[in-house]
PDB file of C-alpha atoms in Angstrom:
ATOM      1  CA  UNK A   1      14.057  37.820  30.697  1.00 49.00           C
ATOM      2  CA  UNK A   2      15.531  39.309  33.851  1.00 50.00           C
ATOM      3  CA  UNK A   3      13.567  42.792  34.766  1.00 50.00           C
ATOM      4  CA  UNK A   4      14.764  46.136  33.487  1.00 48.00           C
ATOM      5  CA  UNK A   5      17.278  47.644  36.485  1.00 51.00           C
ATOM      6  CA  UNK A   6      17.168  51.470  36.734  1.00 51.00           C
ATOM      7  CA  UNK A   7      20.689  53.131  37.675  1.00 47.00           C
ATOM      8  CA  UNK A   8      20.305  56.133  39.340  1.00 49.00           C
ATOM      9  CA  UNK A   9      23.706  58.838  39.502  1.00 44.00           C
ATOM     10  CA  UNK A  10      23.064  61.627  42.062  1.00 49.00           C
ATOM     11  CA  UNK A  11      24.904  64.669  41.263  1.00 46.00           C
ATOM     12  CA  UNK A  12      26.694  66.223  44.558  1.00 49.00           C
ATOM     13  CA  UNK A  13      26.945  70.091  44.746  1.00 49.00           C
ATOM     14  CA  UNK A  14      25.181  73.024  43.237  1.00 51.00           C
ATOM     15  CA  UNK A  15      25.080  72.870  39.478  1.00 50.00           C
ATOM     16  CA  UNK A  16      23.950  76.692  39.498  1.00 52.00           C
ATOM     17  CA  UNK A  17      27.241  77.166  41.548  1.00 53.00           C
ATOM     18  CA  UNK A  18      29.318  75.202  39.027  1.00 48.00           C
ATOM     19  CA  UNK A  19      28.130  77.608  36.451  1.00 49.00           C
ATOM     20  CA  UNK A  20      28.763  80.386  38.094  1.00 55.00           C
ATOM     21  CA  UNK A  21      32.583  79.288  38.079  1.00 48.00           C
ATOM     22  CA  UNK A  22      32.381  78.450  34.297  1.00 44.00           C
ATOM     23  CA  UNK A  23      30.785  82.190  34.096  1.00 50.00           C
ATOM     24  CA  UNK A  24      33.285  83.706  35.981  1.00 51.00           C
ATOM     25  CA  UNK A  25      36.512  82.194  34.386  1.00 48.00           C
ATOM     26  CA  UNK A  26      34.988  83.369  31.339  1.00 48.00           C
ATOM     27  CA  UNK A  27      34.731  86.750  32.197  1.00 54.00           C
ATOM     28  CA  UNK A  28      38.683  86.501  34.054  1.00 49.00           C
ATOM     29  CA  UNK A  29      39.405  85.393  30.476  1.00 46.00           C
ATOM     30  CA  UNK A  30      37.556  88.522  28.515  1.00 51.00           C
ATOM     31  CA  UNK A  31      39.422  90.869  31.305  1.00 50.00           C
ATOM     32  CA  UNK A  32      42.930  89.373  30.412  1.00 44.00           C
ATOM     33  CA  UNK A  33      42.339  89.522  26.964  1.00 48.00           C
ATOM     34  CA  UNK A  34      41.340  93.038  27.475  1.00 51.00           C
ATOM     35  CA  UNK A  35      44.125  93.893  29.744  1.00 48.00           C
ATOM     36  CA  UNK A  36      46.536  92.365  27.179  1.00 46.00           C
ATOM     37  CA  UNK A  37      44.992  94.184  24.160  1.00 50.00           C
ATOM     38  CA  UNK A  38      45.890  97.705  26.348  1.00 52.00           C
ATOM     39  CA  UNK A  39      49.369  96.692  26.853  1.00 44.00           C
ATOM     40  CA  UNK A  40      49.708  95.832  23.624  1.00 43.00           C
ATOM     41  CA  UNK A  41      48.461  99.107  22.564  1.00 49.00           C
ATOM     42  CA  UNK A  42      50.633 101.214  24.895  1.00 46.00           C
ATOM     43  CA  UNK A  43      53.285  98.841  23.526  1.00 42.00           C
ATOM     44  CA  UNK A  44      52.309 100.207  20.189  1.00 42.00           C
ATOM     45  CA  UNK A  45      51.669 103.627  21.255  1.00 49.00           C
ATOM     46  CA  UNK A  46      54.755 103.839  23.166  1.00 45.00           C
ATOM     47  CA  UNK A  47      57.154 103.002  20.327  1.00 42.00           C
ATOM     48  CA  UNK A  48      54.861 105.456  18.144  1.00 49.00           C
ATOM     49  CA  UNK A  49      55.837 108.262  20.271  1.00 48.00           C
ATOM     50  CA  UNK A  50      59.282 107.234  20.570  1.00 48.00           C
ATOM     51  CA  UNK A  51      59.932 107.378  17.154  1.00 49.00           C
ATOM     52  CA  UNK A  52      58.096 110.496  16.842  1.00 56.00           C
ATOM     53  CA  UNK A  53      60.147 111.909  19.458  1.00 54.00           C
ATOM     54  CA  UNK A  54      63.713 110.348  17.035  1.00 56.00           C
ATOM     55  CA  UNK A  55      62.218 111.945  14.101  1.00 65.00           C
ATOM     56  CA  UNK A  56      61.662 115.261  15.542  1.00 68.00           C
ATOM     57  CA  UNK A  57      65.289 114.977  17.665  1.00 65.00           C
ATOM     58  CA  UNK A  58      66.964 114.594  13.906  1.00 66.00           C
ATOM     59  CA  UNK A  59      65.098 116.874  12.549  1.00 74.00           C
ATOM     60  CA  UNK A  60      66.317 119.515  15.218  1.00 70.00           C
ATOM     61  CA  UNK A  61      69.444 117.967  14.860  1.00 69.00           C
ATOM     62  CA  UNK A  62      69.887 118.756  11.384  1.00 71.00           C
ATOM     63  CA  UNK A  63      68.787 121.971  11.042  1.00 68.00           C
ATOM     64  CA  UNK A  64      71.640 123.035  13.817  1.00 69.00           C
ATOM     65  CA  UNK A  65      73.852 120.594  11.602  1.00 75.00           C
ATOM     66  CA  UNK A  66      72.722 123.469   8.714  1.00 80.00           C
ATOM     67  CA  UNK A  67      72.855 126.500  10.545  1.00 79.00           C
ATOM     68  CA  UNK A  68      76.962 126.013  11.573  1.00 83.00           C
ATOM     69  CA  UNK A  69      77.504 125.278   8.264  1.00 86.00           C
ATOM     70  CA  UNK A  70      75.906 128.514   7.136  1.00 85.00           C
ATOM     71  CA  UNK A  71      77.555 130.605  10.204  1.00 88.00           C
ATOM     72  CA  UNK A  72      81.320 128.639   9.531  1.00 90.00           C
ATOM     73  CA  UNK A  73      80.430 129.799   5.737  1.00 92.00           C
ATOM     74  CA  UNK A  74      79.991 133.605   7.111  1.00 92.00           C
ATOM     75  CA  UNK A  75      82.688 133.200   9.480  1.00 93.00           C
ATOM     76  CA  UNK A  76      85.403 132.456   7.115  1.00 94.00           C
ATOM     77  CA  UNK A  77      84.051 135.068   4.458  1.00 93.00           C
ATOM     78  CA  UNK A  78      84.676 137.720   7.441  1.00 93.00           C
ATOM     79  CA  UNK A  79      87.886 136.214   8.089  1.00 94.00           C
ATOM     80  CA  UNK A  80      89.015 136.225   4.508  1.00 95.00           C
ATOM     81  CA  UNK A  81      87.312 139.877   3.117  1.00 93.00           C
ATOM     82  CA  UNK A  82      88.311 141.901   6.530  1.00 92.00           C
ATOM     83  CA  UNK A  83      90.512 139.798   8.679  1.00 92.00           C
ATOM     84  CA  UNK A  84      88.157 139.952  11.229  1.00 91.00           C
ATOM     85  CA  UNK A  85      88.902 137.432  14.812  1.00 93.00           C
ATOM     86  CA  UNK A  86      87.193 135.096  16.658  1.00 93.00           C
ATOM     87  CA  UNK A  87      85.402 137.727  18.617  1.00 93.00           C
ATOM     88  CA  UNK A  88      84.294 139.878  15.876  1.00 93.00           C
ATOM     89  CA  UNK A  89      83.196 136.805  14.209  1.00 94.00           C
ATOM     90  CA  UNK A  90      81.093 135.908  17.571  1.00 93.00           C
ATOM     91  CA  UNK A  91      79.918 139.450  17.706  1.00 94.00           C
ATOM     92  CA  UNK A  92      78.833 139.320  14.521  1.00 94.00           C
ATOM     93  CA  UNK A  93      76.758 136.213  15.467  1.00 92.00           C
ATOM     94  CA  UNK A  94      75.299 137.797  18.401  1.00 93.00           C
ATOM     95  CA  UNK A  95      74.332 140.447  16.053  1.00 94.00           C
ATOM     96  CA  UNK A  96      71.943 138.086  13.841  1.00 92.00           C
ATOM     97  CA  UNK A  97      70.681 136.814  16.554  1.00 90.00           C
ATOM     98  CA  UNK A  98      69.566 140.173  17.861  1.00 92.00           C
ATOM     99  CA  UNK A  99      67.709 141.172  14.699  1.00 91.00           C
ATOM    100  CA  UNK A 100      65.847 137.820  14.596  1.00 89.00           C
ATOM    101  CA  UNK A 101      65.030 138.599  18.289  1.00 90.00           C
ATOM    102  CA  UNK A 102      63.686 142.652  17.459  1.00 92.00           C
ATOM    103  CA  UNK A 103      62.764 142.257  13.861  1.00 93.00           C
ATOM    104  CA  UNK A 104      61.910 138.503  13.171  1.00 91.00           C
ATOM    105  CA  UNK A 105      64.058 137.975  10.287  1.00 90.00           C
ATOM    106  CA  UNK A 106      65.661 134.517  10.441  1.00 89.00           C
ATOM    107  CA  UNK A 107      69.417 134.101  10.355  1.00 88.00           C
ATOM    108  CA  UNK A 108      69.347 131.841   7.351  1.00 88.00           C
ATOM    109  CA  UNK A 109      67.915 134.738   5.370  1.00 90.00           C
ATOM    110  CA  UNK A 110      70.193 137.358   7.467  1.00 93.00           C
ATOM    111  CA  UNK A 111      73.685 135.790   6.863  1.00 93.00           C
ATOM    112  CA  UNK A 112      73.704 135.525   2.915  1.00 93.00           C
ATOM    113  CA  UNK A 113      72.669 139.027   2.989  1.00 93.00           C
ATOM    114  CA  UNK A 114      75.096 139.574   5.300  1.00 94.00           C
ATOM    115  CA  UNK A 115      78.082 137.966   3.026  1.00 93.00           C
ATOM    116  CA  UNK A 116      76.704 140.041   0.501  1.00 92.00           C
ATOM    117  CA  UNK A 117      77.380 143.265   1.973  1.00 94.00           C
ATOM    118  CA  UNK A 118      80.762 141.958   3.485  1.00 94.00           C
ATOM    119  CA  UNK A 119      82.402 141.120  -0.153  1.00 91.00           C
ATOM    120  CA  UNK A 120      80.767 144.499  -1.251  1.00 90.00           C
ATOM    121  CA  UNK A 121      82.370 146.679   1.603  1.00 90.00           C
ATOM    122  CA  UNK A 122      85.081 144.910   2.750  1.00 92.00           C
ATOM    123  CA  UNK A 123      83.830 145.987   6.603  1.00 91.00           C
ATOM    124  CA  UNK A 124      82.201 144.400   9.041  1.00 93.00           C
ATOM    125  CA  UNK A 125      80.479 147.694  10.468  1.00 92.00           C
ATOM    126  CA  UNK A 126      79.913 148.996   7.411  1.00 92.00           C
ATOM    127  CA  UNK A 127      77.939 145.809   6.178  1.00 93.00           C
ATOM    128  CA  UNK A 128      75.850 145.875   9.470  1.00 94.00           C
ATOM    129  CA  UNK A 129      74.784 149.271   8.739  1.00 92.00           C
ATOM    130  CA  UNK A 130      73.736 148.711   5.036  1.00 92.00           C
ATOM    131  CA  UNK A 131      72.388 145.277   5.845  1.00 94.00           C
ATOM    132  CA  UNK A 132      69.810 147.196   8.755  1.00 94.00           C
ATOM    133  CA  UNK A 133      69.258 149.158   5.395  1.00 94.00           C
ATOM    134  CA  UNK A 134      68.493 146.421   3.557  1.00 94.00           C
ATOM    135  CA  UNK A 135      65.703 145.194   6.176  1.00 95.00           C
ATOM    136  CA  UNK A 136      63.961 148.728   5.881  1.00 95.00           C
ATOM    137  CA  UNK A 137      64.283 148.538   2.212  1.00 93.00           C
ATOM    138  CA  UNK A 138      63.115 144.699   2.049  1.00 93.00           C
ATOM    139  CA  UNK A 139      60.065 145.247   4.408  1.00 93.00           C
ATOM    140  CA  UNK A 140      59.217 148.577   2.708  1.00 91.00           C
ATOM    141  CA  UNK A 141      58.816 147.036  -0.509  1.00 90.00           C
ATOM    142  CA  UNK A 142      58.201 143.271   0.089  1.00 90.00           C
ATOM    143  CA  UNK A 143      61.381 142.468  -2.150  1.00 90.00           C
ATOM    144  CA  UNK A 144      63.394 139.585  -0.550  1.00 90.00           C
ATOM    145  CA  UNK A 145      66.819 140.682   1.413  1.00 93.00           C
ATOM    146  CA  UNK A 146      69.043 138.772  -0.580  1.00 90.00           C
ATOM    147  CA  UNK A 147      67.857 140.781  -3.476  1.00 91.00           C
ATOM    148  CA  UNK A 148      68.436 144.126  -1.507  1.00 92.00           C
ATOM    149  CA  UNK A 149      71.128 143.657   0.041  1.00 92.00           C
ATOM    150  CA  UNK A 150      73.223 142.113  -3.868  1.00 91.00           C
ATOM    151  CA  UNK A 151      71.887 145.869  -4.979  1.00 90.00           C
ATOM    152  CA  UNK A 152      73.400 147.482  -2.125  1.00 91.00           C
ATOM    153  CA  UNK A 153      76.685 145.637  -2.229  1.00 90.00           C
ATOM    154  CA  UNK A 154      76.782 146.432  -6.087  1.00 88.00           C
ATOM    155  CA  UNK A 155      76.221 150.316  -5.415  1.00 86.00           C
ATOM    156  CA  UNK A 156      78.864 150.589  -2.940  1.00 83.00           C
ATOM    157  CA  UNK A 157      81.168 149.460  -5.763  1.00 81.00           C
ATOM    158  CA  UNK A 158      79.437 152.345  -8.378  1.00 81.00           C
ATOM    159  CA  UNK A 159      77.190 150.348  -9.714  1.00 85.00           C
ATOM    160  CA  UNK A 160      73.692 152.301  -8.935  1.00 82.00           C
ATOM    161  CA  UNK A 161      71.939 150.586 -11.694  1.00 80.00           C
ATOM    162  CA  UNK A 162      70.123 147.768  -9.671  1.00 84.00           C
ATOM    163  CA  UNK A 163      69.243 150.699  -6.975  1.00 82.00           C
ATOM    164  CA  UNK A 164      66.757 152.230  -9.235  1.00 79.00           C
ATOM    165  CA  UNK A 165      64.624 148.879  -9.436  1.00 80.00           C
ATOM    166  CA  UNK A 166      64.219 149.009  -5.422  1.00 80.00           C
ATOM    167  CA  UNK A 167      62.716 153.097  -5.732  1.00 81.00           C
ATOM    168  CA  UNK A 168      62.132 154.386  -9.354  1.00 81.00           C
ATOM    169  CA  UNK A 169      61.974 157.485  -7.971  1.00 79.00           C
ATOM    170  CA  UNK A 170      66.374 157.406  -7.159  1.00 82.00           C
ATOM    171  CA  UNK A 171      66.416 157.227 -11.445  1.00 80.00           C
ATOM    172  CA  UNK A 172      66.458 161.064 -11.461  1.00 80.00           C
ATOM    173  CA  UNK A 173      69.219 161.209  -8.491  1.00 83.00           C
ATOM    174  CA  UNK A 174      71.424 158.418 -10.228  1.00 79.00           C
ATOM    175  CA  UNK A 175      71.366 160.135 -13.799  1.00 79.00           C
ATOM    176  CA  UNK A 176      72.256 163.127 -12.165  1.00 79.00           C
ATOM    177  CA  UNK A 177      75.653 161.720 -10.842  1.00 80.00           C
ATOM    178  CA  UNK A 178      75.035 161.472  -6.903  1.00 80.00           C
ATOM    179  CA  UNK A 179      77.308 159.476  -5.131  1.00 82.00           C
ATOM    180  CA  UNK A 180      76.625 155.873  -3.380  1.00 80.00           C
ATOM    181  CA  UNK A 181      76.528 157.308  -0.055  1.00 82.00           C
ATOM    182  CA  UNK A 182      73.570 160.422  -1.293  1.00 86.00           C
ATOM    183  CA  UNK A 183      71.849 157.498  -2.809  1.00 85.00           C
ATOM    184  CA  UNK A 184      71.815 155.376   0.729  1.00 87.00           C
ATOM    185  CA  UNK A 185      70.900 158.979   2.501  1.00 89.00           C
ATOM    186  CA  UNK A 186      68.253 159.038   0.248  1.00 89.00           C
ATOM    187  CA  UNK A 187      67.049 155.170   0.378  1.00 90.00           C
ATOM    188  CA  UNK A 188      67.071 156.181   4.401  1.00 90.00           C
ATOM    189  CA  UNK A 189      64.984 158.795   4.153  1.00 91.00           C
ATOM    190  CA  UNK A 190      62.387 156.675   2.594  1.00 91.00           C
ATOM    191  CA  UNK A 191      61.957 153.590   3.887  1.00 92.00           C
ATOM    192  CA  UNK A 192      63.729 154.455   7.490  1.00 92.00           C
ATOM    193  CA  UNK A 193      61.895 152.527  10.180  1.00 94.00           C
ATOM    194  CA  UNK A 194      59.939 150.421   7.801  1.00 94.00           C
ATOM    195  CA  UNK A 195      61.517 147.132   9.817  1.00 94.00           C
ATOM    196  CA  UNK A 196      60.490 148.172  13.411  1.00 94.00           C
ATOM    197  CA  UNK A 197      56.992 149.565  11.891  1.00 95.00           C
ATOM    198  CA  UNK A 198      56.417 145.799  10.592  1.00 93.00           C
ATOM    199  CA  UNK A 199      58.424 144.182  13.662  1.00 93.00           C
ATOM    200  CA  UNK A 200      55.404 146.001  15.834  1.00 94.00           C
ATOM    201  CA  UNK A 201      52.546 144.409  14.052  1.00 95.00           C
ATOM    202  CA  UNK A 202      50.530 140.995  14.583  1.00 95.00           C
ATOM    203  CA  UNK A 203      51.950 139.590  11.913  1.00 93.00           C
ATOM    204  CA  UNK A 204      55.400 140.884  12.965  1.00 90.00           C
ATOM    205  CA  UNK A 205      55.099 139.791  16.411  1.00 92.00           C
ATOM    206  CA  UNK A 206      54.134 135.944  15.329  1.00 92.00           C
ATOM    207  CA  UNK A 207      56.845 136.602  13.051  1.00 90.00           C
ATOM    208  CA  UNK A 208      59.419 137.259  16.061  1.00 89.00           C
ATOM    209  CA  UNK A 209      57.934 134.481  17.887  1.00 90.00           C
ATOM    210  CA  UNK A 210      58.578 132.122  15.243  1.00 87.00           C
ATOM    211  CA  UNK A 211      62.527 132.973  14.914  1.00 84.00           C
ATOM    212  CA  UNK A 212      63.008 132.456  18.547  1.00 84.00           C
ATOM    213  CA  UNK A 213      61.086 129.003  18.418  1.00 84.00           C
ATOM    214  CA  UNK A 214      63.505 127.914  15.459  1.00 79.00           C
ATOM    215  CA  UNK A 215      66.675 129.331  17.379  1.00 79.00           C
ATOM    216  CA  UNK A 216      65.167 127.107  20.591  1.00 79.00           C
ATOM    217  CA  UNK A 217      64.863 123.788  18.016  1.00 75.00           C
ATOM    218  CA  UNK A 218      68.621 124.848  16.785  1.00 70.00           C
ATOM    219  CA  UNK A 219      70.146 124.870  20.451  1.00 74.00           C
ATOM    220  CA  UNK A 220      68.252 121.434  21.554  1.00 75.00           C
ATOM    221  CA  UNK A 221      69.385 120.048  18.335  1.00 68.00           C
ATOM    222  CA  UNK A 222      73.016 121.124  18.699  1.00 69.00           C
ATOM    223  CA  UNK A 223      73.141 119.093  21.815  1.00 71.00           C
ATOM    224  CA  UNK A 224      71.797 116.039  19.718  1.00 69.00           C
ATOM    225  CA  UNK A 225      74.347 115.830  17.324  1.00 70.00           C
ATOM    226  CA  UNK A 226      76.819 113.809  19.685  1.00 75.00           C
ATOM    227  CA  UNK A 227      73.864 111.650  21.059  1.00 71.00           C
ATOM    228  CA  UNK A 228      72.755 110.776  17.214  1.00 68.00           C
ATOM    229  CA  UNK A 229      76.427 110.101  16.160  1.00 71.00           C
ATOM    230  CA  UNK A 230      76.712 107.914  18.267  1.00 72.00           C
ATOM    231  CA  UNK A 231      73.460 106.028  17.773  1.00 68.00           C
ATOM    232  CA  UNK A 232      74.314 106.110  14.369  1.00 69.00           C
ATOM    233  CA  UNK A 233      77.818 104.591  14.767  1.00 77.00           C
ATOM    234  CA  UNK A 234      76.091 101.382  17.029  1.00 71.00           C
ATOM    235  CA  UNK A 235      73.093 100.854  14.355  1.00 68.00           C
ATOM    236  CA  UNK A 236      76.110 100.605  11.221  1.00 74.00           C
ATOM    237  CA  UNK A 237      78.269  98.460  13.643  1.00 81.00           C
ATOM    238  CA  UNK A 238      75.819  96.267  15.326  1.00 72.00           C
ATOM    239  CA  UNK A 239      72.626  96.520  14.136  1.00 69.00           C
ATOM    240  CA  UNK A 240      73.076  96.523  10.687  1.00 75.00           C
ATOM    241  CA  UNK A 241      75.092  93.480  10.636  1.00 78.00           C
ATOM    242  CA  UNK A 242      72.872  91.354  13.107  1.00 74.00           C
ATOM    243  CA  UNK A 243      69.637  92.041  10.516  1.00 75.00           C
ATOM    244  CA  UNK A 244      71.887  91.169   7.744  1.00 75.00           C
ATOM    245  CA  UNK A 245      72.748  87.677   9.433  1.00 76.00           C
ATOM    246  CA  UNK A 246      68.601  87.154  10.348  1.00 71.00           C
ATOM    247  CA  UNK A 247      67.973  87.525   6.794  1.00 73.00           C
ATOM    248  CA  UNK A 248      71.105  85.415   5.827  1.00 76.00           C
ATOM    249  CA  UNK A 249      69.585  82.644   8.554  1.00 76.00           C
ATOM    250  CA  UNK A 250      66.131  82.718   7.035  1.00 75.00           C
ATOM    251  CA  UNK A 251      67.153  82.344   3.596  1.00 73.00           C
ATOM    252  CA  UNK A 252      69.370  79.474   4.144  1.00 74.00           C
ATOM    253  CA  UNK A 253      66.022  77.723   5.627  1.00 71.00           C
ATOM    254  CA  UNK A 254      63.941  78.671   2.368  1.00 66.00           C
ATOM    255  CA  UNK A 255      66.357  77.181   0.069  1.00 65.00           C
ATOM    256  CA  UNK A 256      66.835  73.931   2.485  1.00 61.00           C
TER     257      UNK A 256
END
């Protein structure tokens, strides 16, 4: 039997070395990974944002989609009651928009009391004056304007009746036969100022502050309209249709 041979391999370099390397790819690997996982969540958080940013843009969008409506719904009952042009119209506009600037009250609550007053008084002026009034009234006894000002425009057409529910103390001046315009002198004398008083307050102030915040979201969202038409126009035309032929695609695969 021919003797046992030993076979001897000699390995060339530095094994410590070699795993190094190994170590090192490794952690390359765990950093790429890593660095992938952030993109993909600044991917994420990116389209999170942007669609928080679409949502918000329609929702600004919309609510100066609402208030046109409501001041093309004022406009034409100015046009119609008093005859009143484009720049009385505007004025009139400007005129909302200075209350809500002093007083806080919002124009969505200011125009229906404003129509109100307009079909009651067939003036412009005159329905400025009683809806001012009607804030001083509204603040002074925490009844909402559109309530007010219906009373109002119902007692400049004789009918004090719904007067006497804003001040029981005018029951006395009604039954006695005092005209509408005694019984306004008299609703002036008591709750004259009561808008600026509660204008001036904390709660008046955040009030204000809140108005001119919605007016800003209104006149940013005006200027979104077009952009969103449009969008919407290309997602009906072209995107709608493209998911509809994905789905179409992947169903013919199912049933094959």
């Amino acid at each position: 039997m021919a003797g046992t041979r030993k076979l001897t391999i000699e390995i060339l370099g530095d094994a410590k070395g070699a795993g190094q390397a190994f170590g090192d790819a490794e952690d390359g690997a765990g950093r790429f990974s890593r660095a992938m996982g952030g993109v993909a969540k600044a991917a994420v958080g990116g389209a999170i944002a942007i669609g928080g940013l679409a949502v918000a843009g329609f929702k600004m969008a919309e609510a100066a989609a609402e208030d046109e409506k409501a001041a093309a719904a004022l406009a034409k009952t100015l046009s119609n009651v008093t005859g009143a042009t484009d720049e009385q119209i505007a004025a009139n506009e400007e005129w909302i928009s200075a209350m809500g600037r002093t007083l806080g009250v919002a124009d969505d609550q200011l125009r229906p009391a404003m129509d109100a007053l307009v079909r009651g008084t067939g003036d412009v002026a005159k329905a400025q004056e009683r809806a001012a009034l009607a804030l001083d009234i509204s603040a002074g006894t925490g009844k909402d304007l559109t309530t007010v000002s219906d009373a109002l425009s119902k007692a400049f057409n004789g009918n004090l009746g719904p007067l006497k529910k804003l001040d029981p103390a005018l029951a006395d001046l009604v039954a006695s036969g005092a005209s509408a315009d005694e019984v306004m002198k008299a609703l002036s004398a008591t709750f004259g100022g009561q808008a600026a008083t509660a204008a001036d307050t904390a709660a008046g102030k955040l009030q204000i502050a809140k108005v001119q915040f919605g007016e800003m979201q209104e006149e940013i969202g005006a200027k979104l309209i077009p952009v969103l038409a449009v969008l919407a126009t290309l997602f009906v035309t072209h995107v709608i249709p493209a998911i509809e032929k994905v789905v179409e695609w992947i169903s013919s695969m199912v049933r094959t």
